[in-house]
Coordinates of C-alpha atoms in Angstrom, one line a residue:
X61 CA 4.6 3.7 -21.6
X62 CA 3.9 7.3 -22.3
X63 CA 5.8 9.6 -19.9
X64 CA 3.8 11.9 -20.6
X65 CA 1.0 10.5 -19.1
X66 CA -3.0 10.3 -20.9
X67 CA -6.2 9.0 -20.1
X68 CA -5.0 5.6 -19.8
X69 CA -8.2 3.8 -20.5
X70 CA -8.4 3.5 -24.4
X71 CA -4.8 1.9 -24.3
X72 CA -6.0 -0.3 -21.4
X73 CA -8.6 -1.9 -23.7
X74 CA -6.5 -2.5 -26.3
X75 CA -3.9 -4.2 -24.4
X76 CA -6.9 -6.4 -22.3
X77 CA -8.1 -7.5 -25.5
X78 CA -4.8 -8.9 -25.9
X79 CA -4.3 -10.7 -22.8
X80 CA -4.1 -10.2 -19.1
X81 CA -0.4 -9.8 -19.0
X82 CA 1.5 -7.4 -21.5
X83 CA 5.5 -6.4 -22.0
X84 CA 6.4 -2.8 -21.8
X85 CA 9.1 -0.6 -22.4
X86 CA 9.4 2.1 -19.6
X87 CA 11.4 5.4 -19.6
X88 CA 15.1 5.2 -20.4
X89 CA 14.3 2.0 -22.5
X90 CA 13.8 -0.2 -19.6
X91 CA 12.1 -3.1 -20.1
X92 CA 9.2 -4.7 -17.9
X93 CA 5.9 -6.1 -17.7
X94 CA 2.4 -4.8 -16.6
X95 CA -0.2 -7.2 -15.3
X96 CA -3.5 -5.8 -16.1
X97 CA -6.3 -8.3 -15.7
X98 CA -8.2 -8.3 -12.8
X99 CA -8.0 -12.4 -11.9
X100 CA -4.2 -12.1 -12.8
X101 CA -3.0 -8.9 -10.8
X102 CA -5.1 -10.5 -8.2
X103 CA -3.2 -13.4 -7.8
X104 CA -0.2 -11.5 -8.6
X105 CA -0.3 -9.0 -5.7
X106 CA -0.6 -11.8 -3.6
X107 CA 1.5 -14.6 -5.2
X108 CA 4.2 -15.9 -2.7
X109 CA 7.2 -15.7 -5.6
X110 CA 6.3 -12.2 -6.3
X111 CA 9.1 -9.9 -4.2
X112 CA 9.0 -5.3 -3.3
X113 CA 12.7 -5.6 -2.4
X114 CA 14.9 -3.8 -5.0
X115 CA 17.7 -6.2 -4.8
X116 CA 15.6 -8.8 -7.0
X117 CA 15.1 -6.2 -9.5
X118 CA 17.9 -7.5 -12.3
X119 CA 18.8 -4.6 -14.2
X120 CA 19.5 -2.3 -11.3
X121 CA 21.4 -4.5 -9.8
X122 CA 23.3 -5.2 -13.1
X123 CA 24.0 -1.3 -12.7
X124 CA 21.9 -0.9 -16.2
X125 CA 19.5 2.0 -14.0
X126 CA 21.1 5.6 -14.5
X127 CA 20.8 7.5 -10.9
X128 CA 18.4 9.9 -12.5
X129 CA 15.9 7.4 -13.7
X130 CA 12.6 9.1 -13.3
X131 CA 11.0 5.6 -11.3
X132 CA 14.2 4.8 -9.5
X133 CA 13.1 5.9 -6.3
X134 CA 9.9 4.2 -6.5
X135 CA 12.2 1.1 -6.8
X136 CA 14.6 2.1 -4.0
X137 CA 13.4 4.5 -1.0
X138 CA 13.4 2.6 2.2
X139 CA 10.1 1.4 3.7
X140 CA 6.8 -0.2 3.4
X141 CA 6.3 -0.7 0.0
X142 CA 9.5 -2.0 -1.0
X143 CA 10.4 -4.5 2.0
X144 CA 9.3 -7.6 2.2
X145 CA 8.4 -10.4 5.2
X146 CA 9.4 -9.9 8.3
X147 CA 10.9 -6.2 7.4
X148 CA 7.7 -5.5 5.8
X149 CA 5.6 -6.6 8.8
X150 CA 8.4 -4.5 11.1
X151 CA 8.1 -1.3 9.2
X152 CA 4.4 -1.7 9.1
X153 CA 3.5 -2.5 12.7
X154 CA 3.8 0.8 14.0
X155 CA 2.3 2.5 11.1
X156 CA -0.7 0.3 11.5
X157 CA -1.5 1.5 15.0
X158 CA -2.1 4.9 13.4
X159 CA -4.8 3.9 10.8
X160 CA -7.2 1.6 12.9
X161 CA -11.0 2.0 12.7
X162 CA -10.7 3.6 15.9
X163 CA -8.2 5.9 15.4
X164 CA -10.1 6.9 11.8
X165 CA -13.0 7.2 13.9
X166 CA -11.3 9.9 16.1
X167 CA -10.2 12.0 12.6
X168 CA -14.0 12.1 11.5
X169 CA -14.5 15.8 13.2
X170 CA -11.5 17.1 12.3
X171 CA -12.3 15.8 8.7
X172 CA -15.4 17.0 8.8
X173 CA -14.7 20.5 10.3
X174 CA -11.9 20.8 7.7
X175 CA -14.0 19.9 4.9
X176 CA -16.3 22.6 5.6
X177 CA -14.1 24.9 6.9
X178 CA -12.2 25.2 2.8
X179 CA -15.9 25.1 1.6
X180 CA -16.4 28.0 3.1
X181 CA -13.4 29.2 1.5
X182 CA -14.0 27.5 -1.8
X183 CA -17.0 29.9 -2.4
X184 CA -15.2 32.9 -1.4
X185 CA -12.2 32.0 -4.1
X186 CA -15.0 32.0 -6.9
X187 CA -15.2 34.0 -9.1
X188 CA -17.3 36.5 -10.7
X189 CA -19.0 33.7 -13.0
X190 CA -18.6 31.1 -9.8
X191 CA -16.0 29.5 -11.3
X192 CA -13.3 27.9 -8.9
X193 CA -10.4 25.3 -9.5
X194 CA -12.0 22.4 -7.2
X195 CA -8.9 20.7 -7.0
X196 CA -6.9 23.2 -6.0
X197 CA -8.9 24.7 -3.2
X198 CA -10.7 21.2 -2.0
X199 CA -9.8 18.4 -3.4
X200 CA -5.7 18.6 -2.2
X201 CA -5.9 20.8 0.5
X202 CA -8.3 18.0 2.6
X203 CA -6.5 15.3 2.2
X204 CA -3.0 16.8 2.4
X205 CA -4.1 19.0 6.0
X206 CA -5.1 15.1 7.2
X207 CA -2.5 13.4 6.5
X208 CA 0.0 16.2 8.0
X209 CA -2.3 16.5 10.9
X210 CA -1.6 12.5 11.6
X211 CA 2.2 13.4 11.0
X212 CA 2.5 16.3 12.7
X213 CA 3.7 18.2 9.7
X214 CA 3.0 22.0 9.7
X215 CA 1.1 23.6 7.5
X216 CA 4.2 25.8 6.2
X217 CA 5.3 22.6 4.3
X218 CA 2.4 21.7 2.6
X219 CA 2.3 23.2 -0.5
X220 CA 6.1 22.6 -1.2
X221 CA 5.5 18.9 0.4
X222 CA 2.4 18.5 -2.6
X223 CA 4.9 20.1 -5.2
X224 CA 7.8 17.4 -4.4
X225 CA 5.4 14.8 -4.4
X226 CA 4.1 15.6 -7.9
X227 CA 7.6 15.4 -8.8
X228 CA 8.7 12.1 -7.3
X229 CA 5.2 10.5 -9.1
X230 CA 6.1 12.3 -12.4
X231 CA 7.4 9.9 -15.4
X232 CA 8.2 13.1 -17.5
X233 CA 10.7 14.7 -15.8
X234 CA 14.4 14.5 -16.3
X235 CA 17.1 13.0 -14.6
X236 CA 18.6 16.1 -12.7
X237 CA 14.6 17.4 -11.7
X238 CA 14.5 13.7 -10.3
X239 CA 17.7 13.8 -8.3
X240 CA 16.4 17.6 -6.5
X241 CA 13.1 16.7 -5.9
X242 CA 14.8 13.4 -4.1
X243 CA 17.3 15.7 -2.3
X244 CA 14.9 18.4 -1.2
X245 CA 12.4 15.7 0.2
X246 CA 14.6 14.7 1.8
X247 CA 16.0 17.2 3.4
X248 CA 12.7 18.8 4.2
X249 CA 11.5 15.7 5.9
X250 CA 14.7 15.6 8.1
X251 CA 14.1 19.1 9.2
X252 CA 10.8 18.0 10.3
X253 CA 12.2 14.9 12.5
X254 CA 14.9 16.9 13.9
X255 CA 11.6 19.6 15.3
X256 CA 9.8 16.7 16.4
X257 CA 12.6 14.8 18.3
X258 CA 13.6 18.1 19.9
X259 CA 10.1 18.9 20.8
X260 CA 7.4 15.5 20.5
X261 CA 3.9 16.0 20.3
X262 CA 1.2 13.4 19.5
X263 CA 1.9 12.7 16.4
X264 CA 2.8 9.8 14.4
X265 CA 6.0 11.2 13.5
X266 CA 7.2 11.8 17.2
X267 CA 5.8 8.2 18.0
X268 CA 8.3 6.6 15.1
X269 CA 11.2 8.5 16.2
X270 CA 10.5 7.2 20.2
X271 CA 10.2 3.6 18.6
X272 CA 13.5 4.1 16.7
X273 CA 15.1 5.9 20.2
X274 CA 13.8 2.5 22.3
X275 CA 14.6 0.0 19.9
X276 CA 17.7 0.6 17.3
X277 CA 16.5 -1.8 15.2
X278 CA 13.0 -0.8 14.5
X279 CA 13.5 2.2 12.1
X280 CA 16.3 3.1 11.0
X281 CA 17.7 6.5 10.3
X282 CA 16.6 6.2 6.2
X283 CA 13.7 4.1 6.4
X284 CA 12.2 7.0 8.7
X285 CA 12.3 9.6 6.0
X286 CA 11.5 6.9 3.3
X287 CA 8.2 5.7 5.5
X288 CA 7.2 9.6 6.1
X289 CA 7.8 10.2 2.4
X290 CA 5.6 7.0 1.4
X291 CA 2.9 7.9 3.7
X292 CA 2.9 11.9 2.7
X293 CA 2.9 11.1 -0.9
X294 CA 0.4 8.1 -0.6
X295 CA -1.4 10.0 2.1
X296 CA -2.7 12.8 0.2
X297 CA -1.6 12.4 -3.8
X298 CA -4.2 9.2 -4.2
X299 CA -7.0 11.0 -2.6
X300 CA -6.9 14.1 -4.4
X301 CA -7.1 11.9 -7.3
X302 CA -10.2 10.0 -5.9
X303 CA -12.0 13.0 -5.3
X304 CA -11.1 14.7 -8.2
X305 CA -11.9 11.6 -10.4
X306 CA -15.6 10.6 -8.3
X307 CA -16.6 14.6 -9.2
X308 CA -15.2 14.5 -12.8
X309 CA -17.8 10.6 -12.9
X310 CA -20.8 12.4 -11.3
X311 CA -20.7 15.5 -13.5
X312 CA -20.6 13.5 -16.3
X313 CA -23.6 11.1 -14.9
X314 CA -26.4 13.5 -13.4
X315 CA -28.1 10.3 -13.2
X316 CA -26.1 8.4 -10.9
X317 CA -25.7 11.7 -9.0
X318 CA -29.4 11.9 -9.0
X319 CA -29.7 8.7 -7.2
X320 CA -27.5 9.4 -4.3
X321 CA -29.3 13.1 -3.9
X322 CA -32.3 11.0 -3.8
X323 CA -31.2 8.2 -1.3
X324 CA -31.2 5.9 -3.5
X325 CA -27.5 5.1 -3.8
X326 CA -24.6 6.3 -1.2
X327 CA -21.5 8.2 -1.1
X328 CA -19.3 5.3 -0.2
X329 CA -21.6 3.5 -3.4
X330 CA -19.7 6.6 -5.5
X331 CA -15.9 6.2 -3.6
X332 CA -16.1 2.4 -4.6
X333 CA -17.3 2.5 -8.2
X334 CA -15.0 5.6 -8.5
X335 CA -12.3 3.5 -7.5
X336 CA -13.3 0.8 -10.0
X337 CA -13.7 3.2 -12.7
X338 CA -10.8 5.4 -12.8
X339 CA -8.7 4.3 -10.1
X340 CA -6.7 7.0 -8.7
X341 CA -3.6 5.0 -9.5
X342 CA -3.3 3.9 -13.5
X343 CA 0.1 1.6 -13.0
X344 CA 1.9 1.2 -9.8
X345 CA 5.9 0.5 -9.4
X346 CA 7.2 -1.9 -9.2
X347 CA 7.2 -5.6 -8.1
X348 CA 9.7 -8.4 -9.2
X349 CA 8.7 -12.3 -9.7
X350 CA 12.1 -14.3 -7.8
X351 CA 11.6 -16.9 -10.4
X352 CA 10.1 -16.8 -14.0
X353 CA 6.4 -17.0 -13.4
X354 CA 3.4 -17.8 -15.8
X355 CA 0.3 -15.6 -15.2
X356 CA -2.3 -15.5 -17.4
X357 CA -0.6 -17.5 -20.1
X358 CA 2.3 -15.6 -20.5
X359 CA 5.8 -15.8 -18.7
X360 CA 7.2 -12.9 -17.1
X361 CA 11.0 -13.3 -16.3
X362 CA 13.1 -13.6 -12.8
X363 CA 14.0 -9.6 -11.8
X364 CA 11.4 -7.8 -14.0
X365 CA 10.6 -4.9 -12.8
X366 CA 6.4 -5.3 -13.0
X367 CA 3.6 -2.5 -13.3
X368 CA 0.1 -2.9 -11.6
X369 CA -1.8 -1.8 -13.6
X370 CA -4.9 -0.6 -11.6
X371 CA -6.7 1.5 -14.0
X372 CA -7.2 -1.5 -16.2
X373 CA -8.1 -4.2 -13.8
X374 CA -10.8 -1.9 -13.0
X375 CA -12.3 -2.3 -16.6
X376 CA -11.8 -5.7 -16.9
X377 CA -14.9 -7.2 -19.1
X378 CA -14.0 -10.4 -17.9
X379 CA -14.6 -9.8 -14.5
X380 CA -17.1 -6.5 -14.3
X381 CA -19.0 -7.9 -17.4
X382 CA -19.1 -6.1 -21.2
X383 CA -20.8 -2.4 -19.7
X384 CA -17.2 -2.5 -17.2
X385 CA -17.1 0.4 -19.0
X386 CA -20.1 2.3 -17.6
X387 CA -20.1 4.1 -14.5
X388 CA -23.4 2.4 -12.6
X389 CA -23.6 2.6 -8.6
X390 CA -25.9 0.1 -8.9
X391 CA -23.3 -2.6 -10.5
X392 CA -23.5 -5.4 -8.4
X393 CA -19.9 -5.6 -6.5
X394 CA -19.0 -2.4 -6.9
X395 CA -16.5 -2.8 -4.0
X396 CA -15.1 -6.0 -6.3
X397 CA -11.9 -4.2 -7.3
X398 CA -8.2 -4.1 -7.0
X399 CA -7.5 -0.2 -6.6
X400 CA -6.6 -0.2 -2.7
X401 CA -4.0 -3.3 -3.6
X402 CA -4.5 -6.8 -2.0
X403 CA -2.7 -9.1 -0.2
X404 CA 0.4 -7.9 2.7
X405 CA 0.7 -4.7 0.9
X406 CA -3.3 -4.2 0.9
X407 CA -3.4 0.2 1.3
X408 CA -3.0 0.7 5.1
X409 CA -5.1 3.7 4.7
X410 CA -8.2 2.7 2.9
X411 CA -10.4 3.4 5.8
X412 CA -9.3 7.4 6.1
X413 CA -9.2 7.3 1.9
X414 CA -12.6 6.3 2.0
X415 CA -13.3 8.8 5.5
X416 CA -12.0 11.6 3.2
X417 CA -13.8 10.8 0.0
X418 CA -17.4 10.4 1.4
X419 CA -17.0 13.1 3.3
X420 CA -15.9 15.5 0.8
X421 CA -18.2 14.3 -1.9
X422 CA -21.4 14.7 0.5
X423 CA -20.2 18.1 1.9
X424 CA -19.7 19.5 -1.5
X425 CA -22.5 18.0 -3.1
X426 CA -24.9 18.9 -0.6
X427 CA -23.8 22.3 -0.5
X428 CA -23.6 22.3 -4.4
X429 CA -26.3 20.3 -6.2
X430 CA -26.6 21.6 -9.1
X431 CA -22.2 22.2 -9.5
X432 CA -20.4 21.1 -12.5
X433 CA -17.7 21.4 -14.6
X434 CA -16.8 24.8 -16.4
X435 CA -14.6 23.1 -19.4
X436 CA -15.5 20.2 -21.3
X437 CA -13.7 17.4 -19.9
X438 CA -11.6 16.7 -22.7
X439 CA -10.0 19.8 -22.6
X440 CA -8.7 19.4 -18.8
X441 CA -5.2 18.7 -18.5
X442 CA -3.9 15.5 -17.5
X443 CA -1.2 14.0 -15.0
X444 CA 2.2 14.2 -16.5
X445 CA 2.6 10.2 -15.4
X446 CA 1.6 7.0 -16.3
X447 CA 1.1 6.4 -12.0
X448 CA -1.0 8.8 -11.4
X449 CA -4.4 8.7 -13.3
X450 CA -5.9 12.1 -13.0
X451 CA -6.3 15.4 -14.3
X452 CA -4.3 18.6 -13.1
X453 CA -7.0 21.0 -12.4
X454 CA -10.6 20.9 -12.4
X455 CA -12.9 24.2 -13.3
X456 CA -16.1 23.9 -11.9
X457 CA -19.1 26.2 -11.5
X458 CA -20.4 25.9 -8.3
X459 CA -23.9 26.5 -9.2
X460 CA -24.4 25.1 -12.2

């Protein structure tokens, strides 16, 4: 895997034309496996021998993973998405409560208002020419000021918050970067618990800390910073990519932007095919088969430590047919994709992703017909990491 990070999707098709399941050899020399067909990471994200929990990952429990290792806390911070049965379904109850349609339904006019409200502010940041970094000013601020709204994070963490969290998803960085960025998350988020348990508000961060006070056993101590660290990173990292990748598609396709202008086709049309297309996520760490398991042909050890490889299911001919490649809002089952996950670990907030997404896109759009990008899109720089799937700022004009 490139640590580097790239557009992942020429790689993708080479590998798929190989097979649905391919070896790979991940930072530090570490061997594993990616699962990138769509009918095998299907059954693979849902297969009852496939495990989250670290301890059935073989080389780190041979002692063979270095401290620093740049996806070692992917592997081993405390919560969701590395627990499994009934801790899983523990550490998720509460969480749950917080992303219900009707508790989604209740963020729309702060969404909303929010969106419009760094609109406003997006045009003012222009410059001269019109030019703006949409990323920057809309496409991370709106998801990030959600997510720590739902918390009850203030706003003076943000940016460092988004900083550490670019960090913790990097695959480039080395092993003492990795081991700070761990600490000062850390560290921040505890700061942030210690406010909230000394003064509660309503907030989902307050409401884990009075489920850990009531019942010892329900969070404890480390899997309360690990499940605010999850849900800040995934809360607000895989939106900004959404958004920024479903502008980046609709620049580059007047013609399916045409059609949702027109009626014709819908925002949430644009969020799913975006989400087919270039998932926000290119390959997700990690999962570990408890026995050695055949998918797709091919067998992939007890305790591998296994990619999902998102980005690629997404353009998997066999399933989305030979134009998987095209970007089409009228592609029959566009929703027919893996990039929200599936199975017990299925994204808990898919309904405020997608909240976010259509919301943004038809704000700005509507705003900003004719808006599109300032730089050719090859020369816009991409993630630094394989996880991610992205680009790291996005130059647009906002007229055109």
């Amino acid at each position: 895997m490139d640590p580097a990070g790239s557009c992942p999707h020429a790689a993708n098709a080479r590998l798929l034309a190989q097979g649905a399941v391919a070896p790979v050899v991940l930072p530090g020399g570490v061997r594993g496996m990616a699962v990138l067909g769509h009918d095998a990471l299907k059954e693979f994200l849902a297969h009852p021998d496939v495990a989250k929990d670290a301890r059935h990952f073989a080389a780190l429990q041979a002692g063979e993973i270095a401290d620093g290792w740049p996806l070692r806390t992917f592997a081993t911070v405390q919560g969701m998405t590395t627990a499994d049965g009934a801790d899983h379904r523990r550490l998720r109850s509460l969480m749950g409560k917080a992303f219900t349609a009707r508790r989604v339904a209740e963020l729309r006019p702060y969404v909303e208002e929010l969106a419009s409200r760094l609109l406003d502010g997006l045009e003012a940041a222009a410059a001269d020419d019109g030019t703006v970094d949409l990323r920057a000013r809309f496409a991370l601020p709106l998801p990030m000021g959600v997510i720590c709204e739902l918390l009850g994070v203030d706003e003076a963490h943000h940016d460092r918050l988004h900083h550490l969290s670019n960090q913790l998803v990097a695959t480039d960085i080395g092993p003492a970067e990795v081991m700070a960025a761990n600490r000062e998350t850390a560290e921040t988020l505890s700061a942030v618990v210690a406010a909230k348990a000394a003064h509660p508000g309503d907030d989902l961060t307050s409401a884990m800390i009075a489920a850990r006070e009531e019942d010892g056993d329900r969070f404890s101590p480390q899997e309360l910073i690990g499940t605010l660290m999850l849900t800040i990173v995934a809360g607000h990292e895989t939106t900004l990519n959404l958004i920024t990748n479903a502008v980046r598609a609709l620049c580059a396709h007047r013609d399916q932007l045409d059609l949702v202008l027109s009626g014709a086709a819908s925002w949430a049309d644009v969020v799913e095919e975006t989400l087919r297309w270039d998932s926000p996520v290119s390959y997700f760490p990690f999962r570990y088969p408890t026995r050695d398991l055949t998918l797709g042909g091919t067998v992939i050890p007890r305790g591998t430590p296994v990619l999902a490889g998102y980005s690629a299911a997404g353009r998997d001919t066999r399933t989305h047919g030979p134009d998987a490649a095209h970007f089409d809002l009228t592609r029959a089952g566009t929703s027919r994709h893996l990039s929200l996950g599936h199975g017990a670990h299925y994204c808990l907030g898919a309904p405020l992703a997608r909240l976010e997404a259509t919301t943004a896109l038809e704000q700005l759009f509507t705003r900003f017909p004719a808006l599109d990008l300032a730089v050719p899109e090859p020369e816009l720089p991409r993630h630094a990491s394989f996880v991610g799937n992205s680009v790291r700022r996005l130059p647009v004009r906002l007229r055109g």
